[in-house]
Tab-separated table of C-alpha atoms in Angstrom:
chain	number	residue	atom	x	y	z
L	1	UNK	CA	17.764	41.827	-7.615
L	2	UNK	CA	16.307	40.862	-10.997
L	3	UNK	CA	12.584	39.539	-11.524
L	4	UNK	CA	11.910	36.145	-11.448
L	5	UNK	CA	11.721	34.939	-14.891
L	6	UNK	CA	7.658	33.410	-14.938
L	7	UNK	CA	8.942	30.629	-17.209
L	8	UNK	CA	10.371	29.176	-14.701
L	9	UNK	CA	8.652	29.243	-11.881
L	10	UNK	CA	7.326	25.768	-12.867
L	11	UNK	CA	10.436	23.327	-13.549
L	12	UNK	CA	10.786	21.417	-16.645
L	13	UNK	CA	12.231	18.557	-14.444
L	14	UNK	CA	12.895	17.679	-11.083
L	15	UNK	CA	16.125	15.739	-9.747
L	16	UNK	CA	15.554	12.737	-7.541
L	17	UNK	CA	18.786	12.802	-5.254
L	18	UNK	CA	18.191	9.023	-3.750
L	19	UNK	CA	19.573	8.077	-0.466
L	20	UNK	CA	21.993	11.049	0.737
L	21	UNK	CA	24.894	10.110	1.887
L	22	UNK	CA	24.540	6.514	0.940
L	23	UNK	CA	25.003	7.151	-2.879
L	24	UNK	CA	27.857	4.729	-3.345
L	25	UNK	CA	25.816	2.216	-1.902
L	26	UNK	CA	22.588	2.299	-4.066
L	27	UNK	CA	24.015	-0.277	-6.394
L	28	UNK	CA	24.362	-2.586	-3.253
L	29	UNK	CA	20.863	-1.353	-1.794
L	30	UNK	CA	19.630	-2.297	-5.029
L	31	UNK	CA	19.673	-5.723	-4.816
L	32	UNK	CA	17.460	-6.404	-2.172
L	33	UNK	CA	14.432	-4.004	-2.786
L	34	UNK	CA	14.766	-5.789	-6.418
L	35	UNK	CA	14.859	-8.456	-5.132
L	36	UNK	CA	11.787	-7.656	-2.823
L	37	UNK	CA	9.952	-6.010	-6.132
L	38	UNK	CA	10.179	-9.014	-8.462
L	39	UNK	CA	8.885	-11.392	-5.214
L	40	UNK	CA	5.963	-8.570	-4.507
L	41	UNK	CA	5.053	-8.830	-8.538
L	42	UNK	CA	4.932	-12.631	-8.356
L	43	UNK	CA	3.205	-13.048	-5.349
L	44	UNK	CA	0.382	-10.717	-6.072
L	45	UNK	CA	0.320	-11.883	-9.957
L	46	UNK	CA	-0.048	-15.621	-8.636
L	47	UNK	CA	-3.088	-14.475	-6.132
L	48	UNK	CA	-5.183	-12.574	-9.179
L	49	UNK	CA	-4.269	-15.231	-10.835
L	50	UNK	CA	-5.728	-18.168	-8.451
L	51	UNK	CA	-8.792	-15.838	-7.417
L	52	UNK	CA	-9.617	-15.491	-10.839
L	53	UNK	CA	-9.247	-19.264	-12.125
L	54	UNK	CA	-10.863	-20.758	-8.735
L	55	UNK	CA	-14.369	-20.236	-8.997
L	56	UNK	CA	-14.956	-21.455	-5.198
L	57	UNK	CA	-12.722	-18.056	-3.928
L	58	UNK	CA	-15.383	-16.443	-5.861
L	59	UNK	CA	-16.480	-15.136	-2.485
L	60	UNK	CA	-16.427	-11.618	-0.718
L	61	UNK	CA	-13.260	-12.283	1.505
L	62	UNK	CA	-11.103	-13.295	-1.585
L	63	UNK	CA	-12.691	-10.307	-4.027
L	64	UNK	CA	-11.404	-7.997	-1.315
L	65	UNK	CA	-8.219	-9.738	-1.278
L	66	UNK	CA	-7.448	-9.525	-5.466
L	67	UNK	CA	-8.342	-5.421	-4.529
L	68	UNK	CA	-5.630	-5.631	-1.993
L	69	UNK	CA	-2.955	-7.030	-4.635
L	70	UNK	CA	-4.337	-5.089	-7.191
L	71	UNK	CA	-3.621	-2.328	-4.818
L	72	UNK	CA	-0.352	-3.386	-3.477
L	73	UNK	CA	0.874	-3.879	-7.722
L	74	UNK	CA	0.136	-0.412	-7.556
L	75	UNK	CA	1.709	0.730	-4.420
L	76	UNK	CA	5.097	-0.778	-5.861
L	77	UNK	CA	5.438	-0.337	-10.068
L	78	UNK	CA	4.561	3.303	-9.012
L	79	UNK	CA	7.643	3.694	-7.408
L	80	UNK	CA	10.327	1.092	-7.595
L	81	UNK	CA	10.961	0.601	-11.106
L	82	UNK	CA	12.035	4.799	-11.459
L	83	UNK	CA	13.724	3.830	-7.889
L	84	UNK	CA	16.043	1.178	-9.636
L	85	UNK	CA	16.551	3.189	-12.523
L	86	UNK	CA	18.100	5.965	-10.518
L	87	UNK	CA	20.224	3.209	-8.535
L	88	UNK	CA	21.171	1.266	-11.349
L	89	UNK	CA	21.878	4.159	-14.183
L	90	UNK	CA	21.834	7.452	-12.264
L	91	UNK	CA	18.508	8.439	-14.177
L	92	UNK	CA	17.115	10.776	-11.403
L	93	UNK	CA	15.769	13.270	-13.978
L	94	UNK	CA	11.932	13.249	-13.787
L	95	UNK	CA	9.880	15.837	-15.794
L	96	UNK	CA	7.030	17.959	-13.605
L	97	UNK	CA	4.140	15.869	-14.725
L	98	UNK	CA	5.578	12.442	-13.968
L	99	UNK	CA	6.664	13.344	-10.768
L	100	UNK	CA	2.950	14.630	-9.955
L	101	UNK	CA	1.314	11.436	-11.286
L	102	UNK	CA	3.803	9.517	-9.518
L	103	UNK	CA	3.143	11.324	-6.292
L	104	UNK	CA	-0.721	11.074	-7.339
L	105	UNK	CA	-0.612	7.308	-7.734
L	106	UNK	CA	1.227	6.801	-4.455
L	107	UNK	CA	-0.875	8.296	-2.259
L	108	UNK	CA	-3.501	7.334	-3.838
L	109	UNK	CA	-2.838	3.256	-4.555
L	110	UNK	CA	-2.154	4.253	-0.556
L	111	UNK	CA	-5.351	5.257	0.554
L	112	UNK	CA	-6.957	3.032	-1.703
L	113	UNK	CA	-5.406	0.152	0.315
L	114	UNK	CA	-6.502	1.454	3.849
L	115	UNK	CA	-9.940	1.097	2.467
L	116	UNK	CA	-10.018	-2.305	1.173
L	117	UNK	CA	-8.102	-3.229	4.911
L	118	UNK	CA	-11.611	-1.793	6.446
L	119	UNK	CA	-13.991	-3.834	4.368
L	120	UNK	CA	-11.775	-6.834	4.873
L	121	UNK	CA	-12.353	-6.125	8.567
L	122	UNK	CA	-15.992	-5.903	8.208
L	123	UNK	CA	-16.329	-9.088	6.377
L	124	UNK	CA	-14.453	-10.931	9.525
L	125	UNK	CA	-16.855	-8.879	11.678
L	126	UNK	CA	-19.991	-10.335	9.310
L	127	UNK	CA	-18.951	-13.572	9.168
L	128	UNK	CA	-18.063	-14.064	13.031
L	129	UNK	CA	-20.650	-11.707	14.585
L	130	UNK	CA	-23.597	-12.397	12.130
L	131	UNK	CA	-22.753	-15.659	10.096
L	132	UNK	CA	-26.422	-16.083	9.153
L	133	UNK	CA	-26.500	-12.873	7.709
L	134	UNK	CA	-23.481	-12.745	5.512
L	135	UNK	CA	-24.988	-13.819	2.289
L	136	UNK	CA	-27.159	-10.942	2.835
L	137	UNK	CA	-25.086	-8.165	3.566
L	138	UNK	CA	-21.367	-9.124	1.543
L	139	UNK	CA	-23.404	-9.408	-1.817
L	140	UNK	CA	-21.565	-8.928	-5.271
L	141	UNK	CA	-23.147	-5.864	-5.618
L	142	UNK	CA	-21.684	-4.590	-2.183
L	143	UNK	CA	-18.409	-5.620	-2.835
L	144	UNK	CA	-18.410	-3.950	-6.093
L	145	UNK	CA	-19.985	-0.944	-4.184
L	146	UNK	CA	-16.809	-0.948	-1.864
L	147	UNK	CA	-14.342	-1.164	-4.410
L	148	UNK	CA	-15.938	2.550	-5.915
L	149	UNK	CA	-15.462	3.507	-2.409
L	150	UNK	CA	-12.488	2.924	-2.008
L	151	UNK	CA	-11.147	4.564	-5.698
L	152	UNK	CA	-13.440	7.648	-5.283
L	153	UNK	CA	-12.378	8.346	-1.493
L	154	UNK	CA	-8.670	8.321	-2.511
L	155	UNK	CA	-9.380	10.055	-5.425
L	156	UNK	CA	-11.061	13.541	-3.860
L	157	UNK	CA	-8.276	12.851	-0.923
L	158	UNK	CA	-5.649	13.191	-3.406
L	159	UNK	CA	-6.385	14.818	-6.383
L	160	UNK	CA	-6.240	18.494	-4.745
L	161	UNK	CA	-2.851	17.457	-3.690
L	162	UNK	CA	-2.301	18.349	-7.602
L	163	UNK	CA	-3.721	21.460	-7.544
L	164	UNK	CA	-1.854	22.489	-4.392
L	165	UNK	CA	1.273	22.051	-5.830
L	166	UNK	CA	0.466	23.312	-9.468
L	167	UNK	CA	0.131	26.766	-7.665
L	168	UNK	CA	3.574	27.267	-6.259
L	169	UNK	CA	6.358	29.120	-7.425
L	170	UNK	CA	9.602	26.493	-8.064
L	171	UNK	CA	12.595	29.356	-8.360
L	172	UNK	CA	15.057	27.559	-6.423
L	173	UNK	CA	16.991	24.125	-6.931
L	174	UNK	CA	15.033	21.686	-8.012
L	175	UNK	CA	16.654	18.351	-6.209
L	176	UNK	CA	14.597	16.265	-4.428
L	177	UNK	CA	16.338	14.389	-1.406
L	178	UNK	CA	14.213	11.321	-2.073
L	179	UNK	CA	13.924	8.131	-4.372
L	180	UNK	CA	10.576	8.680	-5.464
L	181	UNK	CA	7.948	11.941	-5.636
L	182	UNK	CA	5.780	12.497	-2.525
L	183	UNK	CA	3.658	15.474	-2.062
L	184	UNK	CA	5.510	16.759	0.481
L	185	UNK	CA	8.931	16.565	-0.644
L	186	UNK	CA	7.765	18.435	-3.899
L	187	UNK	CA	6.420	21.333	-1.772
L	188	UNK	CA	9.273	22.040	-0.089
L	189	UNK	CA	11.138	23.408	-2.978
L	190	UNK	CA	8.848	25.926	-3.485
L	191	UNK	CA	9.703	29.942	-2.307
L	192	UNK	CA	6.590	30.746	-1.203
L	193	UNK	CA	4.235	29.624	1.720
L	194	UNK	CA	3.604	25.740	1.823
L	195	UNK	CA	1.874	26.346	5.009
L	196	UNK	CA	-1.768	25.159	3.129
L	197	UNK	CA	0.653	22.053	1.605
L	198	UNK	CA	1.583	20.775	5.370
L	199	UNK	CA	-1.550	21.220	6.936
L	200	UNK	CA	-3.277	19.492	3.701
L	201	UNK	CA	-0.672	17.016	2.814
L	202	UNK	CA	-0.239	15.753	6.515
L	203	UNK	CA	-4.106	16.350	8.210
L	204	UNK	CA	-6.393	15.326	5.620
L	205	UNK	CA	-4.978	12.057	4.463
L	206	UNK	CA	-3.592	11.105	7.735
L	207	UNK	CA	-6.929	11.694	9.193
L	208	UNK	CA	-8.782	9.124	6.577
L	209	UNK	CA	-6.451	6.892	7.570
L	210	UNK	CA	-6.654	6.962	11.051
L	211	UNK	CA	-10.376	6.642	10.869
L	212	UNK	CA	-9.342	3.697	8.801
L	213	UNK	CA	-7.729	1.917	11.644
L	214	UNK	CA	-9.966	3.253	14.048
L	215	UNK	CA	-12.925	1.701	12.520
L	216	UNK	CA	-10.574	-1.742	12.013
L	217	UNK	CA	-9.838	-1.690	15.620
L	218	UNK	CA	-13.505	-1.282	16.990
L	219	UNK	CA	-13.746	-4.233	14.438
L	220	UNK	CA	-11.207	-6.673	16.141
L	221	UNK	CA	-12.759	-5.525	19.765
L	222	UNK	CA	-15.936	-7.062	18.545
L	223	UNK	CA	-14.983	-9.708	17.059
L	224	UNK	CA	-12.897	-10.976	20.205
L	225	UNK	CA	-15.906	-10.021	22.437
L	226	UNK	CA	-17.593	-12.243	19.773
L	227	UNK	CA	-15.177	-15.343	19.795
L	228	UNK	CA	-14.974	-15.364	23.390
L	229	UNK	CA	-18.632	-15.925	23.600
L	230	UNK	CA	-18.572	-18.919	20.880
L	231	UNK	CA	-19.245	-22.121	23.441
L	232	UNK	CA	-16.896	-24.415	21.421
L	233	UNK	CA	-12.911	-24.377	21.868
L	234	UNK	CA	-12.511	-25.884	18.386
L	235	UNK	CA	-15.255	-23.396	16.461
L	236	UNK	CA	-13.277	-20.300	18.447
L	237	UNK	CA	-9.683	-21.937	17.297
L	238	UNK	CA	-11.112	-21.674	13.501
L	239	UNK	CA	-12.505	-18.225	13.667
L	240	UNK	CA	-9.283	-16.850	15.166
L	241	UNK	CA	-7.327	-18.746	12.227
L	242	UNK	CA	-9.527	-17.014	9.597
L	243	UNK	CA	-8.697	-13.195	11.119
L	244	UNK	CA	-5.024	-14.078	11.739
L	245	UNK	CA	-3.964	-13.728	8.221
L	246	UNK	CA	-5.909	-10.462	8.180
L	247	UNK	CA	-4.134	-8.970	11.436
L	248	UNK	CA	-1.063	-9.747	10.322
L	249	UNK	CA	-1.375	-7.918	6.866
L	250	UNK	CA	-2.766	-4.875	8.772
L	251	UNK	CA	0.150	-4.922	11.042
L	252	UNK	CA	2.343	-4.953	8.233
L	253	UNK	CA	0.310	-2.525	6.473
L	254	UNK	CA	0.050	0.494	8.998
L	255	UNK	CA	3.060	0.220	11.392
L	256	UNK	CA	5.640	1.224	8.659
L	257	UNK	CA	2.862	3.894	7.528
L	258	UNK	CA	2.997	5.637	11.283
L	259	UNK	CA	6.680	4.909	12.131
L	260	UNK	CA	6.868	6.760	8.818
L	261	UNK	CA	4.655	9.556	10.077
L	262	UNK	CA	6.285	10.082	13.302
L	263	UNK	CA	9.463	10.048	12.256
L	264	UNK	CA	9.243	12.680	9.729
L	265	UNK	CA	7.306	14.827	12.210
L	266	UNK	CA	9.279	14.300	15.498
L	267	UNK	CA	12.022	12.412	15.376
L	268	UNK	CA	14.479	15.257	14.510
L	269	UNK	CA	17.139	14.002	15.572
L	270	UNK	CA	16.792	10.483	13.305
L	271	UNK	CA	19.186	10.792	10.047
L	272	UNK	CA	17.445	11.803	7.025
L	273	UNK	CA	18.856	8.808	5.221
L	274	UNK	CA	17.182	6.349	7.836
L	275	UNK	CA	13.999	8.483	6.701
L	276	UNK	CA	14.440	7.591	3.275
L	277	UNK	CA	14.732	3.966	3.758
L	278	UNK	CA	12.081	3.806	5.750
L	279	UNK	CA	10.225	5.265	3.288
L	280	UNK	CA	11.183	2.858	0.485
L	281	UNK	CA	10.356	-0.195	2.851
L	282	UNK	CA	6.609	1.250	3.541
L	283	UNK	CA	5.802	0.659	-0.611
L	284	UNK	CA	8.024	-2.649	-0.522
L	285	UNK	CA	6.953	-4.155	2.676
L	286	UNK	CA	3.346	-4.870	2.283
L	287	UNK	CA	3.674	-5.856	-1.568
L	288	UNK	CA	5.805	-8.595	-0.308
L	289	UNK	CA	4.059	-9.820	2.411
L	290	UNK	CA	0.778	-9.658	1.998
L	291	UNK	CA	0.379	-12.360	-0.620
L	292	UNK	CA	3.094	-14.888	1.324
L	293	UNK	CA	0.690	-14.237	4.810
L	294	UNK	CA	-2.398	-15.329	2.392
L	295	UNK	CA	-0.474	-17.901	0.574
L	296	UNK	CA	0.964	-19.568	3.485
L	297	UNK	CA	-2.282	-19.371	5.852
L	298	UNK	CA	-5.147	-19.665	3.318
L	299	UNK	CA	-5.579	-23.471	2.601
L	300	UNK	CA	-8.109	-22.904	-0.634
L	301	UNK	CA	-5.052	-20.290	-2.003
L	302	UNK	CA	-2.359	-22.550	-1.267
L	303	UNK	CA	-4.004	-25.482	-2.173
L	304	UNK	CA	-4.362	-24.134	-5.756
L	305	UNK	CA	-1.013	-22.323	-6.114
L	306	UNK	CA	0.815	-26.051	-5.047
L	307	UNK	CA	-1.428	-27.569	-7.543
L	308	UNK	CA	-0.667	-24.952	-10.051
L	309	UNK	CA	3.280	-25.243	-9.541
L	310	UNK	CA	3.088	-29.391	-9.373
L	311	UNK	CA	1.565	-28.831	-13.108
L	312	UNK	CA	3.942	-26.286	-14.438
L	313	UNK	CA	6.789	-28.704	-13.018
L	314	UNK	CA	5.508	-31.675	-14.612
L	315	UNK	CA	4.903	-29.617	-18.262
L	316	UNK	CA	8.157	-28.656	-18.432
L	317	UNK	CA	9.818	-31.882	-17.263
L	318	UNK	CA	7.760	-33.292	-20.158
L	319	UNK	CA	9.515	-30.466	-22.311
């Protein structure tokens, strides 16, 4: 058997594959996570937007919520626009560095996200458990504080995911079953041990983020505790109202994450294809959602965005 040839132990390129077994359907698949991209982009552009022209949603809750979109933008562009370009034109071929920044920037954008979900739970908490002390505790400087947090945290999470994979040996194929570059997907195309890869790749991140949740769900436990306590049916009606929108964005958030999770690790018996599309809906679904759940059930946010649509109506019928 003849040496490996070093050169190419590191690929110039990697192939994503897309669905298998559904590749004459990506055109057709196409359509709605486009679809669901160009909504995500216009939903999250129009609450940065309103956030950042509205002086009163100059307030912790709403700075938390332009890191979320910013977050979610990120989440997406990262991995649907190469997604569409392999449905659309066949252009799977993706050199070795862009497929470990795009596996970087997913996990990361990722992580980042399950971060900004916490401190969006602890400002509920604030505001419901100690409303006399929220000017105190949410100031600017702690919700710029946060958003450092939340980039640095995701950053030493993810950045030896790099490093991990830099070391391998690539001597076999170099097609990735997948529409987009996760960590490990990459791995397993190396020919050597991965075994520091899965316990890595799945145990470190998926820790932080249960933490994450953990810590959000000792958050809502209080909070109820809290509202139950509050001697008015009307002040315990508004309270609820202003976590609602914040449940349901978790919920969106981290049940496609797990069902993810579990699937990959024991549901065996699930068709890899249903794992890929799974897979694409965890970076589309909370993108899309997140802004209509704030649009729909924040009254200063919708206020301004039908205010903001009544005036670009009117300039153009002018036009």
């Amino acid at each position: 058997m003849p040496p490996f040839n070093l050169t190419s132990l590191t690929p110039a390129t990697f192939i994503l594959a897309g669905i298998p077994g559904m590749e004459k359907s990506h055109i057709w698949i196409s359509i709605p996570f486009c679809s669901m991209y160009l909504v995500a982009l216009l939903g999250n552009g129009v609450v940065l937007f309103v956030i950042r022209t509205e002086r009163s949603l100059h307030q912790p809750m709403y700075l938390f919520l332009s890191m979320l979109a910013v977050a979610d933008l990120m989440l997406s562009s990262t991995t649907v626009p190469k997604m569409l370009a392999l449905f659309w034109f066949s252009a799977g071929e993706i050199s070795f560095g862009a497929c470990l920044t795009q596996m970087f920037f997913l996990h990361f954008s990722f992580s980042a996200e399950s971060v900004i979900l916490l401190a969006m739970a602890f400002d509920r908490f604030v505001a419901i458990c100690y409303p006399l002390r929220y000017m105190a505790v949410l100031t600017q400087s702690t919700v710029v504080k946060t958003g450092l947090v939340a980039l640095v945290r995701s950053f030493c999470i993810i950045f030896p995911c790099i490093f991990l994979l830099k070391r391998l040996p690539f001597c076999g194929h170099n097609v990735i079953p997948h529409t987009y570059c996760e960590h490990m997907g990459i791995a397993r195309l190396a020919c050597a041990d991965i075994s520091i890869n899965i316990f890595y790749g799945l145990a470190v991140p998926f820790a932080a983020i249960v933490v994450d949740f953990v810590l959000i769900v000792v958050s809502y436990v209080l909070i109820l505790l809290a509202l139950f306590r509050l001697p008015f049916r009307t002040a315990r009606h508004k309270a609820f109202n202003t976590c609602s929108s914040h449940v349901c964005v978790i919920l969106f958030f981290y049940i496609p994450a797990f069902f993810t999770v579990l699937t990959h690790r024991f549901g065996q018996g699930i068709p890899h294809h249903i794992h890929i599309l799974l897979a694409n809906l965890y970076v589309l679904i909370p993108p899309l959602l997140n802004p209509v759940v704030y649009g729909v059930r924040t009254k200063q946010i919708k206020k301004k965005v039908v205010k903001m649509f009544i005036y670009l109506r009117r300039h153009l019928l002018q036009d």
